[in-house]
Tab-separated table of C-alpha atoms in Angstrom:
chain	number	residue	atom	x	y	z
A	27	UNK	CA	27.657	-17.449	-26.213
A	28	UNK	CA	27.757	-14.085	-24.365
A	29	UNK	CA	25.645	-13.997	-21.251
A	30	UNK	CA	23.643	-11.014	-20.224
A	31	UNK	CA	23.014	-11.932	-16.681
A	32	UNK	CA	25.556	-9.497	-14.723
A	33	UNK	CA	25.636	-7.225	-16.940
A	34	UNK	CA	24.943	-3.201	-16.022
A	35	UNK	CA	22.005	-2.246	-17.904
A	36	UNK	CA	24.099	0.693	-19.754
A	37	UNK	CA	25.840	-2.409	-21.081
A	38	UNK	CA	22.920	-4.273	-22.015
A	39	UNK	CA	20.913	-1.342	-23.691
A	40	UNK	CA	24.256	-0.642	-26.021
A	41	UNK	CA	24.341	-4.835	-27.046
A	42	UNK	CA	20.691	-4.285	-28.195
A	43	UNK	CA	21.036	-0.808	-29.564
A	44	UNK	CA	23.697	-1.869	-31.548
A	45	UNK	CA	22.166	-5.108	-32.046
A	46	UNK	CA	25.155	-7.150	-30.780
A	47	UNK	CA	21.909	-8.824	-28.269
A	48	UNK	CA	18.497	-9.023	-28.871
A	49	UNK	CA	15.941	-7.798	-26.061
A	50	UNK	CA	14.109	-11.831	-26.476
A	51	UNK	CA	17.559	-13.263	-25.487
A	52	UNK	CA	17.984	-10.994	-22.774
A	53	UNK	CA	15.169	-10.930	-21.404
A	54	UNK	CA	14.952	-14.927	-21.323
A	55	UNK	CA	18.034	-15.364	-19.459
A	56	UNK	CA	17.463	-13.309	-17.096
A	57	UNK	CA	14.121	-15.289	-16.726
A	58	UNK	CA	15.785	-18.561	-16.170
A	59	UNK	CA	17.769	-16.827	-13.750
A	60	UNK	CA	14.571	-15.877	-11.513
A	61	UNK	CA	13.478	-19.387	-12.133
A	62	UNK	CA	16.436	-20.805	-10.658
A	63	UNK	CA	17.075	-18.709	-7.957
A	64	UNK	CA	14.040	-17.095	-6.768
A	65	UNK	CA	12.643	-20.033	-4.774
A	66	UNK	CA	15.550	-19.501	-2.283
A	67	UNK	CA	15.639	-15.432	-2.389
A	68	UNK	CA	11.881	-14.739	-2.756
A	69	UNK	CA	12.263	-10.980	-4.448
A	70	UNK	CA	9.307	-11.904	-6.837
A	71	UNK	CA	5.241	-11.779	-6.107
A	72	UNK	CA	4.668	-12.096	-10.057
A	73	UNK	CA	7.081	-13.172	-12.510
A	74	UNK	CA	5.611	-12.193	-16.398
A	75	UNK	CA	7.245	-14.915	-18.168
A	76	UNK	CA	5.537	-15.110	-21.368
A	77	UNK	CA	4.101	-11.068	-20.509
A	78	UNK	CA	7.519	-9.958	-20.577
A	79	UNK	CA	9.168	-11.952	-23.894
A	80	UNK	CA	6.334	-11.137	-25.441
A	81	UNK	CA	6.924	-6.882	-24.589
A	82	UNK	CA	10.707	-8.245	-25.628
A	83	UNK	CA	9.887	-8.865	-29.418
A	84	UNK	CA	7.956	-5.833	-29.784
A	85	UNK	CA	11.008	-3.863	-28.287
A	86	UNK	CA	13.167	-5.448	-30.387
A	87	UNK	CA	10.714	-4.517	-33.326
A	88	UNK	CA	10.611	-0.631	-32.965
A	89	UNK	CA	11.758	1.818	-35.227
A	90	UNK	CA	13.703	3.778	-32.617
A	91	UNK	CA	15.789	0.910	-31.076
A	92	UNK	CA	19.257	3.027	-31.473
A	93	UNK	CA	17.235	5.771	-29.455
A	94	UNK	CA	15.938	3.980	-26.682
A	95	UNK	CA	17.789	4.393	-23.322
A	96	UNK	CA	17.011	1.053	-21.794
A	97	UNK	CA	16.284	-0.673	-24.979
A	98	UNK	CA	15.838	-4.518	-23.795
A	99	UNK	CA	16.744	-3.744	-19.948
A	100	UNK	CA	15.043	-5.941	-18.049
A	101	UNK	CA	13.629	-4.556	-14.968
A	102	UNK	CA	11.304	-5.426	-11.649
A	103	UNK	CA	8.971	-3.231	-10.513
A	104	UNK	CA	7.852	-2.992	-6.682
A	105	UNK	CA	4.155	-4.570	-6.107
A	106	UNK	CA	3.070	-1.069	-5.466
A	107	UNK	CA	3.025	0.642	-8.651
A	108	UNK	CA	0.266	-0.221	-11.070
A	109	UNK	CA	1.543	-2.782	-13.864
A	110	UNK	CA	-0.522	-3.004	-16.834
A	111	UNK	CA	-2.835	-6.375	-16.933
A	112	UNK	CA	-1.258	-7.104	-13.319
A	113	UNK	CA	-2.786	-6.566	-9.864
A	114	UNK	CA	-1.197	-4.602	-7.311
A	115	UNK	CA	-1.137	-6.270	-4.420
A	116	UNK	CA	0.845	-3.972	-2.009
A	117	UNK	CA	2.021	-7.265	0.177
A	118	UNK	CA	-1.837	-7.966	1.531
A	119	UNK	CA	-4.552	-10.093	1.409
A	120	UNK	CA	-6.697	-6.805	1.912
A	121	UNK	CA	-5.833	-5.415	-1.567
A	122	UNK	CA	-8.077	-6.285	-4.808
A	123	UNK	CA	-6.672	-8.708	-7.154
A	124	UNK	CA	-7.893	-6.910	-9.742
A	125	UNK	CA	-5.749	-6.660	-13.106
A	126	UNK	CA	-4.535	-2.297	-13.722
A	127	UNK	CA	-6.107	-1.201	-16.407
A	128	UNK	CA	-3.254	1.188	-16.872
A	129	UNK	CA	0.973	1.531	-15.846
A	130	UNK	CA	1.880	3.729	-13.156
A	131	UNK	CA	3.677	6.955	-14.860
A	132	UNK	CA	7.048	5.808	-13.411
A	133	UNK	CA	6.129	2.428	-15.226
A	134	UNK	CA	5.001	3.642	-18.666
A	135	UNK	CA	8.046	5.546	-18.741
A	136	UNK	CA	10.442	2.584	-18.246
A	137	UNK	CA	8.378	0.832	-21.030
A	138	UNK	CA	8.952	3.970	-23.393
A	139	UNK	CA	12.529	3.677	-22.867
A	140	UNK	CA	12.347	0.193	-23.736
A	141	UNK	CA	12.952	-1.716	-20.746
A	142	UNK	CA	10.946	-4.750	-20.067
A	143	UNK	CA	9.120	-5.604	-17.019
A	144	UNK	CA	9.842	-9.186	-15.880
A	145	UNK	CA	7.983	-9.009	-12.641
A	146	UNK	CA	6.641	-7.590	-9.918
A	147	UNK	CA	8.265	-7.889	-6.345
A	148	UNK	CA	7.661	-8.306	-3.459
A	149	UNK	CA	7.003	-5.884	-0.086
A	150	UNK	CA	5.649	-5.918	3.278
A	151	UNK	CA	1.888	-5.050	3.916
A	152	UNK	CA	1.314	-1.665	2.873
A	153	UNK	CA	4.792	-1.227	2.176
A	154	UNK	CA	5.407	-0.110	6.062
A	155	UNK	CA	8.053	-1.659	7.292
A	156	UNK	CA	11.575	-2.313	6.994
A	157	UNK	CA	11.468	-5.946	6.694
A	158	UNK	CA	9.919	-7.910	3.712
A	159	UNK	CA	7.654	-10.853	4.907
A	160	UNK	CA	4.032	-11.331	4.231
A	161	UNK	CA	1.700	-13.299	2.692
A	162	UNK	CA	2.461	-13.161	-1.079
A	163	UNK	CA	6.597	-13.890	0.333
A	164	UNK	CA	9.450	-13.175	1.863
A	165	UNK	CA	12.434	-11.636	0.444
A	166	UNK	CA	15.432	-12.592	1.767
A	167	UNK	CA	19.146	-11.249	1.224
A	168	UNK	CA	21.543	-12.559	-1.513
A	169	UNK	CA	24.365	-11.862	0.584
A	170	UNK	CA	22.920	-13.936	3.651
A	171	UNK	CA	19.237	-15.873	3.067
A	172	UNK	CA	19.401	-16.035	6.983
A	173	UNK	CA	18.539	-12.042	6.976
A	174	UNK	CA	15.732	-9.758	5.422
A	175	UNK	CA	16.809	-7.798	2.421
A	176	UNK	CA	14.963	-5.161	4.180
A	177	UNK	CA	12.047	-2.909	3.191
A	178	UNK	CA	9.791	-1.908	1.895
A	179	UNK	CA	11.460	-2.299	-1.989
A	180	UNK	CA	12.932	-5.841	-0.292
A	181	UNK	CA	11.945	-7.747	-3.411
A	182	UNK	CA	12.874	-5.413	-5.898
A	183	UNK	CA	16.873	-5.025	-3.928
A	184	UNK	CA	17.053	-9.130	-3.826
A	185	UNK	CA	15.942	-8.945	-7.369
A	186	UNK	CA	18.947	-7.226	-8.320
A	187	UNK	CA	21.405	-8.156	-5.891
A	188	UNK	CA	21.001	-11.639	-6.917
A	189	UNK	CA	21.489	-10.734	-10.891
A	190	UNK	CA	17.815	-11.179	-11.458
A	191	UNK	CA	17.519	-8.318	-13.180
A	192	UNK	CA	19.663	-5.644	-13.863
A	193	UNK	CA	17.595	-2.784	-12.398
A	194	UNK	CA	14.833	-2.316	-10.204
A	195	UNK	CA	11.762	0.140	-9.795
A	196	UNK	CA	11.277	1.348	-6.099
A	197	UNK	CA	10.248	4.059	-3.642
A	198	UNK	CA	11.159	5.368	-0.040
A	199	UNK	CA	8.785	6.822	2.616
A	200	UNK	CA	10.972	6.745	5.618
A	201	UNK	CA	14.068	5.051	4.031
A	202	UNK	CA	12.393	2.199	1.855
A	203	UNK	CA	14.488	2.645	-0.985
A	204	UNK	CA	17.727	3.137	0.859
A	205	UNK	CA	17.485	0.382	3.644
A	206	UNK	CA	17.011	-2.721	1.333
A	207	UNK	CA	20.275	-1.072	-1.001
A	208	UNK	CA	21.722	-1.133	2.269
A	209	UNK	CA	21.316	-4.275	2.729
A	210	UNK	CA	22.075	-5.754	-0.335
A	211	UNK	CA	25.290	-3.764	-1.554
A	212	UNK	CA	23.143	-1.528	-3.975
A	213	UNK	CA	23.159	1.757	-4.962
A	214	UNK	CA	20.077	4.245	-4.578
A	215	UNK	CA	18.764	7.770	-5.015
A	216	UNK	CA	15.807	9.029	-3.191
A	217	UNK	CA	15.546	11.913	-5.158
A	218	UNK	CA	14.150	14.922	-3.439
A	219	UNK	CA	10.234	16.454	-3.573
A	220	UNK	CA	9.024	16.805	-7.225
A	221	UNK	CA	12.292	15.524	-9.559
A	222	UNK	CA	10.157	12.228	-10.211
A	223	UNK	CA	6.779	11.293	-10.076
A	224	UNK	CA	5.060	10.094	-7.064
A	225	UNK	CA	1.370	8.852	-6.633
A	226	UNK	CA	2.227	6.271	-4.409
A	227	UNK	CA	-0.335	5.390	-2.452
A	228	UNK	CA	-2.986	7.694	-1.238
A	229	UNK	CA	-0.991	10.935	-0.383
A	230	UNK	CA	2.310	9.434	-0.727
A	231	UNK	CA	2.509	9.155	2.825
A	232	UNK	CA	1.918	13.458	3.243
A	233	UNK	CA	4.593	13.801	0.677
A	234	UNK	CA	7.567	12.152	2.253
A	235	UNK	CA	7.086	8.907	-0.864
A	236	UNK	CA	9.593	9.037	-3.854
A	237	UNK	CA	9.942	6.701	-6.658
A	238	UNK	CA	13.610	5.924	-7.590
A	239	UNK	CA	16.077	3.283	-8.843
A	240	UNK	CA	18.088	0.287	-7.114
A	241	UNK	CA	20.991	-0.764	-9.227
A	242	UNK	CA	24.827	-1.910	-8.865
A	243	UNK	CA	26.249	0.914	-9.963
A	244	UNK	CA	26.070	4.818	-10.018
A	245	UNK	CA	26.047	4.927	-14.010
A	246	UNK	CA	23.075	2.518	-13.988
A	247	UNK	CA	21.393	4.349	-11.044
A	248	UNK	CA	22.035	7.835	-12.752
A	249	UNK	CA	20.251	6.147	-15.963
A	250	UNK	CA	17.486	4.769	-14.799
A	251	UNK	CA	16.687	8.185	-12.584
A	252	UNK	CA	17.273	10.405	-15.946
A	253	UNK	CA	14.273	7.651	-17.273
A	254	UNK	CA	12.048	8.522	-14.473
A	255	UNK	CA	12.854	12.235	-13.942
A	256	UNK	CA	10.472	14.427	-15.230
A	257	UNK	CA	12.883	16.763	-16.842
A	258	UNK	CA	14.796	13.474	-18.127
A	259	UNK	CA	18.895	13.833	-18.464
A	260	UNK	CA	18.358	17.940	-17.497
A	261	UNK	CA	17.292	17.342	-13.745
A	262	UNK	CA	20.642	15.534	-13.664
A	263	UNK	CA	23.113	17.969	-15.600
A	264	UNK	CA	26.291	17.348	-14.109
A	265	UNK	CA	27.424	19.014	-11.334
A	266	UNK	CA	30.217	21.619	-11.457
A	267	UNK	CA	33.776	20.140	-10.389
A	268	UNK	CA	35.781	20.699	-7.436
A	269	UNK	CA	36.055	20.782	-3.961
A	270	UNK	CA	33.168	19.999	-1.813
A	271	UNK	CA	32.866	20.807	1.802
A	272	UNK	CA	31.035	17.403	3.619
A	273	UNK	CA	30.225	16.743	7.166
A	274	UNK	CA	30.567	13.411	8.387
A	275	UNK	CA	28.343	12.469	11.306
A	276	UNK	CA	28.132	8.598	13.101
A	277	UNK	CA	25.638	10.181	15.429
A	278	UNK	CA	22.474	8.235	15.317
A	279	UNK	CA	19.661	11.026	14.866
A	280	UNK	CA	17.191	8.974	18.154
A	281	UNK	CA	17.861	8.971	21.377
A	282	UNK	CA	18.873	5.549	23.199
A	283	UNK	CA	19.910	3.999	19.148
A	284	UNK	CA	23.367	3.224	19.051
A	285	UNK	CA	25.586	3.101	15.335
A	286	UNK	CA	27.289	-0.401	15.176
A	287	UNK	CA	30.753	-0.519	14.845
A	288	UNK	CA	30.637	-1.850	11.191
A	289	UNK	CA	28.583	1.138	9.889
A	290	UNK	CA	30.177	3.912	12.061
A	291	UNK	CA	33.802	2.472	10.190
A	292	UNK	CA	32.207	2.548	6.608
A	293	UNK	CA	31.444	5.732	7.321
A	294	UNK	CA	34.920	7.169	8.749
A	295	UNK	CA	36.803	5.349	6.119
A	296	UNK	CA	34.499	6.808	2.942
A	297	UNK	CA	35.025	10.480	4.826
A	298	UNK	CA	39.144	9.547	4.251
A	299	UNK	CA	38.484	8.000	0.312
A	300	UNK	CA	36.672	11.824	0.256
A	301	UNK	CA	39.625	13.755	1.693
A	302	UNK	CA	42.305	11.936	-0.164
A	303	UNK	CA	39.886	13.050	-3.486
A	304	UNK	CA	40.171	16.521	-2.159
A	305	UNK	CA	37.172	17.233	-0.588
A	306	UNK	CA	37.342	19.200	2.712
A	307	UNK	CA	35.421	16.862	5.141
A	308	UNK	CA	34.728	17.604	8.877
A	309	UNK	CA	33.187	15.877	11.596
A	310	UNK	CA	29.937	18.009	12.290
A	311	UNK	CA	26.748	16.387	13.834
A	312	UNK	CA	23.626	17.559	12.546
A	313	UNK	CA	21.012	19.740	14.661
A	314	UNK	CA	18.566	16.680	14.846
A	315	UNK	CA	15.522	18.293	17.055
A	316	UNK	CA	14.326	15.505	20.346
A	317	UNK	CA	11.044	15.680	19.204
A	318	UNK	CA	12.725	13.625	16.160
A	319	UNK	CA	11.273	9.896	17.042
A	320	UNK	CA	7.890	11.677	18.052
A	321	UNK	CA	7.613	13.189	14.717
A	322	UNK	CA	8.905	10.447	12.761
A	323	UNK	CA	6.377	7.926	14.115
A	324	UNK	CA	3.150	10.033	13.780
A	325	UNK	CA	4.010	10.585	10.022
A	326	UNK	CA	4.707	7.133	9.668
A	327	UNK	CA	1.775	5.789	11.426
A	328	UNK	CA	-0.806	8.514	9.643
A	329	UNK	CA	0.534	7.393	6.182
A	330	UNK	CA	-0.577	4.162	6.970
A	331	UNK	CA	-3.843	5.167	8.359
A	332	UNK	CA	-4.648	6.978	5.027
A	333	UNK	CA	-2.729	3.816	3.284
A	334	UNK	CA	-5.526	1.382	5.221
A	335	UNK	CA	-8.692	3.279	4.422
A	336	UNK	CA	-11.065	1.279	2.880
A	337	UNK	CA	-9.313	-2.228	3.229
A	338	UNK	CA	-10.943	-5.040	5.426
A	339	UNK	CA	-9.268	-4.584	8.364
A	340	UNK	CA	-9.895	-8.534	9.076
A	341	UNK	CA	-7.703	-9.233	6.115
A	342	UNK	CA	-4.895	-6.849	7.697
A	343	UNK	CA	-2.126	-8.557	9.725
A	344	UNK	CA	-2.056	-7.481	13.581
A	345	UNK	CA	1.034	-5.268	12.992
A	346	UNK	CA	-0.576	-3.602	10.269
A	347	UNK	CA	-3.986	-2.920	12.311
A	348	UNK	CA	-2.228	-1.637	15.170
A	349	UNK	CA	0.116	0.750	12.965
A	350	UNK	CA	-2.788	2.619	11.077
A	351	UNK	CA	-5.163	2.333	14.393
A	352	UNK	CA	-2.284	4.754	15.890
A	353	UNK	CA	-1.803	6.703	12.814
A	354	UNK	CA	-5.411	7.417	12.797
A	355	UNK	CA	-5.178	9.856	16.057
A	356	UNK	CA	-2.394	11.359	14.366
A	357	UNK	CA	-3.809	12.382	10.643
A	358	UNK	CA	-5.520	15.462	10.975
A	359	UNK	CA	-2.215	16.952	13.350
A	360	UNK	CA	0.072	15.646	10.910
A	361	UNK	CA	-1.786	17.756	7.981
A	362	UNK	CA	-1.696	20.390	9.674
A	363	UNK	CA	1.692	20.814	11.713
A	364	UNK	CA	4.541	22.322	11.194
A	365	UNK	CA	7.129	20.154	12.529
A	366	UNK	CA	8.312	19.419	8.958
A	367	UNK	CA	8.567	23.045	8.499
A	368	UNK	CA	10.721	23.403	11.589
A	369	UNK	CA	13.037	20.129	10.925
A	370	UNK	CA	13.570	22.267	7.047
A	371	UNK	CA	14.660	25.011	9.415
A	372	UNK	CA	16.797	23.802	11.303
A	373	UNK	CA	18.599	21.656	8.543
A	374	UNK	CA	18.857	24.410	6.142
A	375	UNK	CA	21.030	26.551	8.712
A	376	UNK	CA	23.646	23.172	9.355
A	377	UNK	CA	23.339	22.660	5.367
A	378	UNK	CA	24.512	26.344	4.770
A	379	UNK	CA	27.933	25.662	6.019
A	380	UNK	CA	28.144	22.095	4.380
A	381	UNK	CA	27.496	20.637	0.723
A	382	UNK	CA	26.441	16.881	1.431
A	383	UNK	CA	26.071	15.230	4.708
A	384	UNK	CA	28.184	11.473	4.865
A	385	UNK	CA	26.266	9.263	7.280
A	386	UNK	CA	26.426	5.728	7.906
A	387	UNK	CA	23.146	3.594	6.165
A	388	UNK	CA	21.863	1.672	8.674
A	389	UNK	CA	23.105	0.964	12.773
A	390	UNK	CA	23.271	-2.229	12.298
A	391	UNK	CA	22.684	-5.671	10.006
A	392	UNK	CA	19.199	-6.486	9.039
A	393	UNK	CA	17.293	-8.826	10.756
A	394	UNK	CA	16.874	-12.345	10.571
A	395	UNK	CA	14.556	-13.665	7.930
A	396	UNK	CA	11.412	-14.530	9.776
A	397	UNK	CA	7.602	-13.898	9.579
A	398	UNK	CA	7.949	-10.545	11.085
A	399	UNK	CA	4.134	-9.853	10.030
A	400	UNK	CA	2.852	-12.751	12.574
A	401	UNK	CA	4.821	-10.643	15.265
A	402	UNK	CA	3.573	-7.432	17.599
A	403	UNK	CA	3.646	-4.146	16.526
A	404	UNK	CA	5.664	-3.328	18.929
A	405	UNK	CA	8.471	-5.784	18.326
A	406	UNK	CA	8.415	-4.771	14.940
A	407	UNK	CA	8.706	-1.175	15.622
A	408	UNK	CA	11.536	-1.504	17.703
A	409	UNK	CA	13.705	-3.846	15.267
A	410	UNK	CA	12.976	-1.549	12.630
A	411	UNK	CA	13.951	1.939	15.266
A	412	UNK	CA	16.799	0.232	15.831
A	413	UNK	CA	18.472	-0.653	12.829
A	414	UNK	CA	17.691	2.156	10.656
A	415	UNK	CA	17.108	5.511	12.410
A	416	UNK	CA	19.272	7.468	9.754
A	417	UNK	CA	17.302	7.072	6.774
A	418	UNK	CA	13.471	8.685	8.172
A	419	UNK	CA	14.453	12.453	8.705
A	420	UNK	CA	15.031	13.192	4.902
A	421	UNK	CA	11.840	12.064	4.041
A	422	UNK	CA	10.170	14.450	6.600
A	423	UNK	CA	12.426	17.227	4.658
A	424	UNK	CA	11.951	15.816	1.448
A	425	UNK	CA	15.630	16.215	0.326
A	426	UNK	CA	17.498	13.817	-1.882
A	427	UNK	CA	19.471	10.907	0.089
A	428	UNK	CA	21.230	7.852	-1.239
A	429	UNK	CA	22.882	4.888	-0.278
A	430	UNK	CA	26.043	3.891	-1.598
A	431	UNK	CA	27.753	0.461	-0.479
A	432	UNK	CA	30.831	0.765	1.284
A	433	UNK	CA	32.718	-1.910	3.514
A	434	UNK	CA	31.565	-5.284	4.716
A	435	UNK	CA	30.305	-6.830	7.828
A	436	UNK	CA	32.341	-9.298	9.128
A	437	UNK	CA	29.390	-12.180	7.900
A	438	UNK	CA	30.757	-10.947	3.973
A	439	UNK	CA	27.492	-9.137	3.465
A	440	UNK	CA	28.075	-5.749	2.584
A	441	UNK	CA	27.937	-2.484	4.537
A	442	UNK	CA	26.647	1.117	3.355
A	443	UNK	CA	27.521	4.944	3.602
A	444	UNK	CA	24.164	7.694	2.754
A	445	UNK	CA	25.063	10.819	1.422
A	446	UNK	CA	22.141	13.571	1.595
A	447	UNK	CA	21.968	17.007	0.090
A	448	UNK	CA	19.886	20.411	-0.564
A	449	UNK	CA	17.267	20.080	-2.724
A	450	UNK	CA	18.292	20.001	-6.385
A	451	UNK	CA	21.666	18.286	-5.606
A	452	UNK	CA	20.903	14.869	-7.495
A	453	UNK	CA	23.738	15.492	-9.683
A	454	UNK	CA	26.217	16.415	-6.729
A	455	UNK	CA	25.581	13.296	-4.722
A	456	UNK	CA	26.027	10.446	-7.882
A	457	UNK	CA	29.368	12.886	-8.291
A	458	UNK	CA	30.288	12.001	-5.081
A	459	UNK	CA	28.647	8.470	-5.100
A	460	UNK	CA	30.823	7.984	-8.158
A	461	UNK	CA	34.307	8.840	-6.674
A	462	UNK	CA	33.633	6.531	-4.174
A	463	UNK	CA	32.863	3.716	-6.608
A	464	UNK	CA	35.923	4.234	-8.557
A	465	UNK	CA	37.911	4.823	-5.564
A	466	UNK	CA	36.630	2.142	-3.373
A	467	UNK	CA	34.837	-0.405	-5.614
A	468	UNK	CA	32.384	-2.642	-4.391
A	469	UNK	CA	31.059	-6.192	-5.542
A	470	UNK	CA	28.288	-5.972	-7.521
A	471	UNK	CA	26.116	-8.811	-7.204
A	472	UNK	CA	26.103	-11.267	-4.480
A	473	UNK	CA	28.014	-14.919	-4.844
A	474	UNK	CA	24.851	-16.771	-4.765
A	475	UNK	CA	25.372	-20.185	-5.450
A	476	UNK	CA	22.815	-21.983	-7.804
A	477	UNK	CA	20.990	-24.909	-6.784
């Protein structure tokens, strides 16, 4: 008997287009996958069992099953886009449990490509942090339960790092998307402002919130971002070949946060992969303003202030309170600023003599696996300043960033590069992620033993 678990979704949606697999079949092993694993990895809030073979026979049923680009993919969904007859809990006790009367756009689009929705995963309160703890779970990392698959689409990175499901539904506001890939030897796209839709939250966080994919590899993560796009496969026509001039940096973009020795090598050692594929590649530090940390932590606060309107503030753990209590000084001057405006500036001039920026992921490993949300706000800030200060300035640009795995630590838990371009270079950086997959290929799915 063929199994589907650890299989690509490209791979999966052929078998079922060409009925060599049925979506039921699928879709149930994967499910007896979660059931047998997720009690020790914790990337699921929900799990749809009898929801999601039930969607499976009716995908299997249509008319258009040769057509359908995810035809019987199953696929989790982070617990902060509206599912269909599920509640969306955002990682609180604060939010209604109140069935969605309809999907998210990103959702309903998955569904019309005829992916199934096995679950919904799981994130930290509010989806603020960069750690994934809470009171609906915790969602630990395939590679190494003793650390956080990171945040805030933690659940929905274990979920597919642990061959749970093929492909996952996410989004980043300050590096969400790209710090749980990190993590967990996945590949991501942030895509930049307006190639997918948002309506995350209220505001999406001023407009630094994009929806994009987690998956194990760059054909899968090109795929499922084609789904989502709203100009489908044209927003990612492929880029036009040759050389490509790249700046590598292992500068940390805050003051006082060091780059571990693990990521600063990942990201040397993919610059030489790049060079040897004939790219011209130079060491070249971005302009990244002082006011950086100031700027990043007002936006990130305010979002959460907006985020936190309305909720019980009793039902709100301490770290959350405190984070929107100082976001709510910063709203209005947020709004209104410019600082965004000026960070575009100055990035624009260093991106005229460059194509992509190569940076490492993260500074350092995640952090142990512990109830972070019982903790201070202030120890929580700081672990999360410290290991991932590379990922928050794109969102304040709003250009497209990913994070490709590349390397190990010296646990076995895999290390990560993040390439970032101009706006409307989606295409250009899975190019690049690509060469670096077939040139230095990574493991797709953690060894997780069963049991």
């Amino acid at each position: 008997m063929t199994s589907w678990v650890g299989r690509t979704a490209a791979e999966i949606a052929a078998a079922v287009q060409e009925k060599r697999a049925t979506p039921r079949e699928v879709v149930a092993e994967h499910l007896d996958r979660i059931g047998r694993l997720d009690g020790r990895v914790g990337a699921f809030r929900v799990v749809r069992a009898e929801a999601a073979l039930a969607e499976a026979d009716e995908v299997g049923s249509r008319g258009d099953l040769a057509e359908l680009p995810l035809a019987g993919v199953p696929v989790a969904v982070k617990d902060n886009l509206a599912v269909r007859g599920e509640s969306t809990r955002v990682g609180s006790a604060a939010t209604p449990d109140t069935p969605a009367a309809e999907d998210h756009v990103t959702v309903a689009r998955l569904r019309a490509a005829g992916a199934v929705v096995v679950g919904l995963t799981n994130v930290p309160e509010l989806c603020v942090f960069g750690t994934t703890e809470g009171v609906h779970g915790n969602a630990r990392n395939p590679w190494d339960l003793s650390r956080t698959a990171g945040g805030s689409s933690g659940g929905s990175a274990a979920a597919v790092a642990a061959g749970m499901v093929p492909i996952a539904l996410g989004n980043d506001g300050m590096g969400s998307l790209r710090i749980p890939a990190a993590n967990c030897g996945l590949v991501t796209i942030k895509p930049g402002r307006g190639v997918v839709p948002a309506g995350i939250g209220e505001g999406d966080w001023f407009g630094m919130s994009e929806n994009g994919p987690l998956a194990t590899t760059v054909e899968d993560a090109r795929l499922l971002l084609s789904v989502l796009a709203d100009e489908g496969p044209e927003a990612l026509r492929p880029a036009e070949p040759g050389m490509r001039r790249i700046a590598v940096s292992v500068r940390s973009p805050l003051f006082g946060v060091t780059i571990s020795k693990p990521y600063a090598t990942a990201a040397r050692d993919a610059a030489g992969v790049l060079i040897k594929a004939g790219h011209q590649v130079r060491r070249a530090d971005p302009p990244y303003p002082a006011s950086l940390s100031t700027t990043s932590l007002m936006h990130w606060t305010a979002g959460t202030a907006v985020d936190a309107q309305g909720l019980d503030p009793r039902l709100l753990t301490r770290r959350t309170r405190v984070h929107a209590a100082v976001g709510r000084r910063f709203v209005n001057s947020v709004r209104t600023g410019d600082s965004r405006d000026r960070l575009r500036s100055r990035m624009e001039e260093f991106f005229s003599s460059y194509d992509v920026l190569l940076t490492p992921a993260l500074a350092r490993r995640s952090p142990a696996s512990v109830d972070w949300h019982e903790r201070g706000w202030l120890r929580n800030i700081l672990i999360n300043t410290n290991y991932s200060p590379l990922t928050p300035p794109w969102n304040l640009t709003g250009w497209p960033a990913m994070a490709v795995p590349f390397g190990s630590l010296p646990s076995g838990a895999p290390t990560a590069v993040q390439l970032v371009g101009r706006p409307g270079s989606e295409a250009l950086l899975l190019e690049l992620a690509g060469q670096l997959e077939k040139l230095h290929p990574w493991q797709r799915t953690a060894p997780l033993e069963e049991g």
